[in-house]
């Protein structure tokens, strides 16, 4: 669970998430799920400045991929990576851990 303060402290990253979601033309449910995943993960960081911009952008991309996957609005890892401005490998390496941190179980396929 995240705090309301997390939303305020991460406005920049939530805007990045929404811009990438626009490029992907994600449905509202997938956007909402991605936002929840991002904020649930970021709330565990003690200090917002502890992680650099690349790390936060990687979490944005992983959140988008996982959120879309959960809501059935799937996009490829490459599409999400391009929309978020990260490498496909970044999405591949981060999304399962992100689900785990959020208390969700990744698919076993």
Short mmCIF file of C-alpha atoms in Angstrom, two decimals, residues 12-80:
data_model
loop_
_atom_site.label_atom_id
_atom_site.label_comp_id
_atom_site.label_asym_id
_atom_site.label_seq_id
_atom_site.Cartn_x
_atom_site.Cartn_y
_atom_site.Cartn_z
CA UNK A 12 7.38 13.60 -12.38
CA UNK A 13 7.43 9.81 -12.63
CA UNK A 14 3.68 9.49 -12.70
CA UNK A 15 3.64 11.99 -15.59
CA UNK A 16 6.27 9.85 -17.36
CA UNK A 17 4.09 6.81 -16.76
CA UNK A 18 1.03 8.54 -18.23
CA UNK A 19 2.95 9.80 -21.26
CA UNK A 20 4.25 6.30 -22.00
CA UNK A 21 0.74 4.90 -21.46
CA UNK A 22 -0.55 7.47 -23.99
CA UNK A 23 2.05 6.31 -26.53
CA UNK A 24 0.94 2.72 -25.92
CA UNK A 25 -2.75 3.70 -26.01
CA UNK A 26 -3.36 1.69 -22.85
CA UNK A 27 -6.85 1.30 -21.45
CA UNK A 28 -7.80 3.14 -18.26
CA UNK A 29 -7.69 -0.04 -16.17
CA UNK A 30 -4.14 -0.86 -17.27
CA UNK A 31 -3.02 2.72 -16.54
CA UNK A 32 -4.58 2.59 -13.10
CA UNK A 33 -2.99 -0.77 -12.32
CA UNK A 34 0.41 0.46 -13.52
CA UNK A 35 0.11 3.55 -11.33
CA UNK A 36 -0.80 1.42 -8.31
CA UNK A 37 2.13 -0.91 -8.95
CA UNK A 38 4.54 1.99 -9.31
CA UNK A 39 3.34 3.73 -6.15
CA UNK A 40 3.25 0.47 -4.17
CA UNK A 41 6.87 -0.15 -5.07
CA UNK A 42 8.11 3.40 -4.64
CA UNK A 43 6.50 3.73 -1.19
CA UNK A 44 9.00 1.18 0.13
CA UNK A 45 11.92 3.48 -0.70
CA UNK A 46 13.00 5.41 2.37
CA UNK A 47 14.15 8.47 0.50
CA UNK A 48 12.89 9.49 -2.96
CA UNK A 49 16.39 10.67 -3.86
CA UNK A 50 17.96 7.28 -3.08
CA UNK A 51 17.36 5.93 -6.56
CA UNK A 52 18.50 7.65 -9.69
CA UNK A 53 16.35 8.62 -12.64
CA UNK A 54 17.27 5.53 -14.65
CA UNK A 55 16.07 3.26 -11.84
CA UNK A 56 12.79 5.10 -11.50
CA UNK A 57 12.23 5.04 -15.24
CA UNK A 58 12.88 1.29 -15.19
CA UNK A 59 10.19 0.92 -12.51
CA UNK A 60 7.82 3.03 -14.63
CA UNK A 61 8.38 0.70 -17.60
CA UNK A 62 8.02 -2.47 -15.52
CA UNK A 63 4.85 -1.08 -13.94
CA UNK A 64 3.36 -0.37 -17.35
CA UNK A 65 4.19 -3.82 -18.66
CA UNK A 66 2.88 -5.62 -15.57
CA UNK A 67 -0.20 -3.40 -15.26
CA UNK A 68 -1.15 -4.03 -18.87
CA UNK A 69 -0.51 -7.75 -18.48
CA UNK A 70 -2.71 -7.99 -15.37
CA UNK A 71 -5.56 -6.06 -16.99
CA UNK A 72 -5.45 -8.01 -20.25
CA UNK A 73 -4.27 -5.02 -22.29
CA UNK A 74 -0.97 -6.68 -23.11
CA UNK A 75 1.86 -5.04 -24.96
CA UNK A 76 5.19 -6.57 -25.84
CA UNK A 77 8.20 -5.81 -23.70
CA UNK A 78 9.74 -4.06 -26.70
CA UNK A 79 6.70 -1.82 -27.19
CA UNK A 80 6.69 -0.84 -23.51
#
